[in-house]
Coordinates of C-alpha atoms in Angstrom, one line a residue:
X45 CA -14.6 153.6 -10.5
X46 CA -16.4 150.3 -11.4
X47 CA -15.9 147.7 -8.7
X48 CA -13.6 145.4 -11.0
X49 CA -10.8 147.9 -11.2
X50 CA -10.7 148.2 -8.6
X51 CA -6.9 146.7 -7.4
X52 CA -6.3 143.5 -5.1
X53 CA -6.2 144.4 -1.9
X54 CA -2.8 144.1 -0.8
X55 CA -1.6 142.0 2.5
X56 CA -4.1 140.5 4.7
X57 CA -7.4 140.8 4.5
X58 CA -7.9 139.1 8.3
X59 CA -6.1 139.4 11.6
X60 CA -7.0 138.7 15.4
X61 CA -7.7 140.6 18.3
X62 CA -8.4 140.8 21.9
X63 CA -12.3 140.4 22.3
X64 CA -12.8 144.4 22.7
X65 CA -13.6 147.3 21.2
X66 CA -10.6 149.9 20.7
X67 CA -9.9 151.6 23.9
X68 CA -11.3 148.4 25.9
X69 CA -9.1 145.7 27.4
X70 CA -9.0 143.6 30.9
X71 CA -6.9 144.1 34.2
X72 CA -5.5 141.2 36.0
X73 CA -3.3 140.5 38.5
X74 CA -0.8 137.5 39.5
X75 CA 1.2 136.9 43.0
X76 CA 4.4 135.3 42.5
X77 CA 6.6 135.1 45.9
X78 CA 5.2 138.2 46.8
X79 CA 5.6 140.0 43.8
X80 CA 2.4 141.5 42.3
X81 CA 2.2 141.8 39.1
X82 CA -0.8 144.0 37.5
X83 CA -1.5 143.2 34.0
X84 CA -3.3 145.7 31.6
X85 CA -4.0 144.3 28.2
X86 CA -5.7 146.6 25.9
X87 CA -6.9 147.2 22.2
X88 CA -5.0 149.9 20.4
X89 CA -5.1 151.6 16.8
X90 CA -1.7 152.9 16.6
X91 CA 1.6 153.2 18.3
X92 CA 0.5 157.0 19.8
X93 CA -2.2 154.5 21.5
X94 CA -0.2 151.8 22.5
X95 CA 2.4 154.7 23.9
X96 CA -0.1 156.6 25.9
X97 CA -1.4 152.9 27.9
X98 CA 2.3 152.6 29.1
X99 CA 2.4 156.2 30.3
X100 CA -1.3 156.0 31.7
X101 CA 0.0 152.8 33.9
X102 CA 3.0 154.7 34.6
X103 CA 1.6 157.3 36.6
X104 CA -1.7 155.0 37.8
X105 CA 1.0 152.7 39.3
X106 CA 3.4 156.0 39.9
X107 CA 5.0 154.1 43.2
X108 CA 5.8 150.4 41.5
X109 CA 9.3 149.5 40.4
X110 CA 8.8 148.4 36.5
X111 CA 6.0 148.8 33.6
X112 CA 7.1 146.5 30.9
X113 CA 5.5 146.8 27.9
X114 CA 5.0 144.8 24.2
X115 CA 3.0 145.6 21.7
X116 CA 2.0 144.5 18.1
X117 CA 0.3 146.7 15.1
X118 CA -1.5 146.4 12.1
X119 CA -3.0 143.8 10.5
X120 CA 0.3 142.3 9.1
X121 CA 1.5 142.6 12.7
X122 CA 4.7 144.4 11.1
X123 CA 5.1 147.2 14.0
X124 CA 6.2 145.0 17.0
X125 CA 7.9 146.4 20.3
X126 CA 8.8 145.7 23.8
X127 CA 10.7 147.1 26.8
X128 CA 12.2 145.3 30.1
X129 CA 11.6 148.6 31.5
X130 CA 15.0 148.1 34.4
X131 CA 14.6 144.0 34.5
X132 CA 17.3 142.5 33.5
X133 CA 17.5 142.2 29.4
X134 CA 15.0 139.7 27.6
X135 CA 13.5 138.7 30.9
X136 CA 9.9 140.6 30.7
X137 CA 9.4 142.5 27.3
X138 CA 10.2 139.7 24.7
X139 CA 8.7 137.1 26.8
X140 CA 5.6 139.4 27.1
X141 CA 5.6 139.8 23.4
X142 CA 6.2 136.3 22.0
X143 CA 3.2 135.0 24.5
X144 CA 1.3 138.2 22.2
X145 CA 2.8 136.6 19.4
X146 CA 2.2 132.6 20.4
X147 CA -1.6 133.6 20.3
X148 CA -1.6 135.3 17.0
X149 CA -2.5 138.9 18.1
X150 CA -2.2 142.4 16.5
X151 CA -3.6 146.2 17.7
X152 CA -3.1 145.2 21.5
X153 CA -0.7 146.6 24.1
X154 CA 0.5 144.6 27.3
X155 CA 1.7 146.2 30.2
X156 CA 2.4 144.7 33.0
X157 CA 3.5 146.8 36.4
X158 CA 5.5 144.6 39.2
X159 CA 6.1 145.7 43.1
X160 CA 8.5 144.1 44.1
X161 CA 7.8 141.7 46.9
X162 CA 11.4 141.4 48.6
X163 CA 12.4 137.6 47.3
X164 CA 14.5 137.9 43.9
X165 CA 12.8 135.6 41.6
X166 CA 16.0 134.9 39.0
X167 CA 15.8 135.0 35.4
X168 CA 13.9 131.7 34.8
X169 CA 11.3 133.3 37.1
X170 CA 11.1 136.6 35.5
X171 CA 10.2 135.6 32.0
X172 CA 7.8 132.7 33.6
X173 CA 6.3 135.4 35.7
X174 CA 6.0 138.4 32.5
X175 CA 5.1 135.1 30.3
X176 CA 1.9 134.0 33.0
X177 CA 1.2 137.3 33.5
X178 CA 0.3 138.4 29.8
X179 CA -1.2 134.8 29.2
X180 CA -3.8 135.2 32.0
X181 CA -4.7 138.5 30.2
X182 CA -4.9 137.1 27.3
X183 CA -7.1 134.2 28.7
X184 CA -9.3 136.7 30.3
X185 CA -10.2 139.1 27.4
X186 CA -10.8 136.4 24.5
X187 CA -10.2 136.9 21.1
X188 CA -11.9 138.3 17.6
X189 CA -11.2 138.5 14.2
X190 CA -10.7 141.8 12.5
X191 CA -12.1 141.7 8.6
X192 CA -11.2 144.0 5.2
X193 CA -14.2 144.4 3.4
X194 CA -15.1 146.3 0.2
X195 CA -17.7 149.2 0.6
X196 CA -19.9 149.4 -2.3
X197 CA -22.7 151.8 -3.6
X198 CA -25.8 150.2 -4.9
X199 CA -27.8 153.0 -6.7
X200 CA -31.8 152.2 -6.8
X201 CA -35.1 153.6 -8.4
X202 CA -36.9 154.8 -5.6
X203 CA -39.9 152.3 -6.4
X204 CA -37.7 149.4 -6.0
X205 CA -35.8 151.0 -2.8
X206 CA -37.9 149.5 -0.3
X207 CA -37.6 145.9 -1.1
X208 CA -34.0 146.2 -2.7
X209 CA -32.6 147.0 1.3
X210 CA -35.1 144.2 2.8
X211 CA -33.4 142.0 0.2
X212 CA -29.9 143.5 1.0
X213 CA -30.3 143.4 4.4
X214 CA -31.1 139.7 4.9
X215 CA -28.7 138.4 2.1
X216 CA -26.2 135.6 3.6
X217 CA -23.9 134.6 0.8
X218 CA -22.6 131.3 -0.1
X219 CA -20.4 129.9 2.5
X220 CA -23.1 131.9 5.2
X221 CA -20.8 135.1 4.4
X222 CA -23.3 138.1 5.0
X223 CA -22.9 141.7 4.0
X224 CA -24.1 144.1 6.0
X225 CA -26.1 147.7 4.8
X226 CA -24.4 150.9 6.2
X227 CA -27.0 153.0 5.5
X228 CA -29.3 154.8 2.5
X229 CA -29.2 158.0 1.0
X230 CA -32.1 159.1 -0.3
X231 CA -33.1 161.6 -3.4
X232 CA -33.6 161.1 -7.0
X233 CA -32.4 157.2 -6.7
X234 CA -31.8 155.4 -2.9
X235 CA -27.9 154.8 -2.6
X236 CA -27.7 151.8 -0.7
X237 CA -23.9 151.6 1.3
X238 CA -23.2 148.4 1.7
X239 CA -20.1 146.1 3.1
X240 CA -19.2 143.5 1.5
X241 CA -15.9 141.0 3.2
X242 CA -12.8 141.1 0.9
X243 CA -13.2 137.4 -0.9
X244 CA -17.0 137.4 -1.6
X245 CA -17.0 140.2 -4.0
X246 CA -17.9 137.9 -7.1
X247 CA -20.8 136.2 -5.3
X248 CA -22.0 139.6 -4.1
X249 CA -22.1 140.5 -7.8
X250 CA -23.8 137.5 -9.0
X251 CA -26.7 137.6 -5.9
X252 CA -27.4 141.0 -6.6
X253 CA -27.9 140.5 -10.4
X254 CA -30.3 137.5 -9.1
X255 CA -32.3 140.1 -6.9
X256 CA -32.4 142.5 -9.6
X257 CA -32.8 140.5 -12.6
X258 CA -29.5 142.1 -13.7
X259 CA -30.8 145.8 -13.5
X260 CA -28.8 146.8 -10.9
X261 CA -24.7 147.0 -10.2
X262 CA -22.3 147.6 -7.5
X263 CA -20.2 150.7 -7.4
X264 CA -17.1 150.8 -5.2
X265 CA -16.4 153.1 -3.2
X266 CA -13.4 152.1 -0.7
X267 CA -12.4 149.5 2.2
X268 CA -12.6 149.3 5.9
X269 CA -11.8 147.4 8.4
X270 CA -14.6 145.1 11.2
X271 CA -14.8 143.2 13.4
X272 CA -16.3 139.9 13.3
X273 CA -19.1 139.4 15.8
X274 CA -19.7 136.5 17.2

């Protein structure tokens, strides 16, 4: 498939998340009238993921009175949940989740596991208490951007390989976009993988004909998703 059949990617091709890598996350904890609450905030693929963190902090925390959970998925943030988990209704898991959604996050879980200190704290100081509780976390762990980017296949006489993944490898694109080599496969020609962010695709084309002096093309060969390192 030639590169400029390939289709438009469809929906976003950016989103934000905490600043971890899947699995990772940060613990925190709040006092509130004697009420602990222990927040875990982590970075999740899917909702098996986001399932098993509630059930991990579950039987961590076996002895506490609630785990209340939100979560948000994908990089349209279209899978979105939340559970009061025995508080009353909309006073932990929405307020958990809007603070989620207030900071424009997606693949992240939020659980957040209250003893009960003895002093009722009323509605209003339920959902302050979830709300402060998931914004510390979120304050705590920082945040990233997630990226699409095309995957391409540059195929290379072997006398030219050298130089073309020097080249490759130190190319910043207009607008200081940079692509990044995956790797080389070497045999009759080098195939040089390289990653290329979902918007840049035409001046990726146009520096690489400028390297080659037009020899040379990009194949595609499919998308994934990165993270954008600061």
């Amino acid at each position: 498939m030639s590169w400029e059949s390939d289709p438009t990617p469809r929906g976003p091709a950016r989103y934000t998340t905490i600043a971890a890598r899947p699995g990772g996350g940060v613990d925190v904890e709040l006092e509130i009238r004697r009420s602990r609450f222990l927040t875990r905030l982590q970075r999740v693929a899917n909702e098996d993921d986001a399932r098993t963190v509630i059930d991990e902090r579950r039987r961590t925390h076996f002895d506490a009175r609630h785990h209340c959970s939100a979560f948000i998925l994908g990089p349209d943030s279209r899978t979105a949940r939340s559970s009061d988990d025995g508080e009353p209704a909309g006073t932990a898991g929405v307020p958990m989740l809007t603070v989620l959604q207030r900071n424009g996050l997606s693949d992240v879980v939020a659980v957040v596991t209250r003893y009960f200190g003895g002093i009722k704290l009323g509605a209003g100081g339920l959902v302050r208490a979830y709300s402060d509780a998931v914004a510390q976390a979120v304050g705590a762990a920082g945040r990233k951007d997630v990226v699409l980017s095309q995957v391409v296949r540059v195929d290379v006489p072997m006398a030219a390989a050298g130089a073309m993944e020097a080249q490759l490898r130190g190319l910043v694109l207009p607008g200081g976009v940079a692509v990044t080599v995956d790797g080389v496969e070497w045999g009759e020609q080098a195939k040089i993988s390289v990653t290329v962010p979902v918007g840049a695709e035409a001046d990726f084309r146009a520096a690489l004909a400028s390297l080659s002096g037009g020899a040379l093309e990009a194949v595609h060969v499919g998308q994934r998703w990165g993270d954008v390192e600061a």
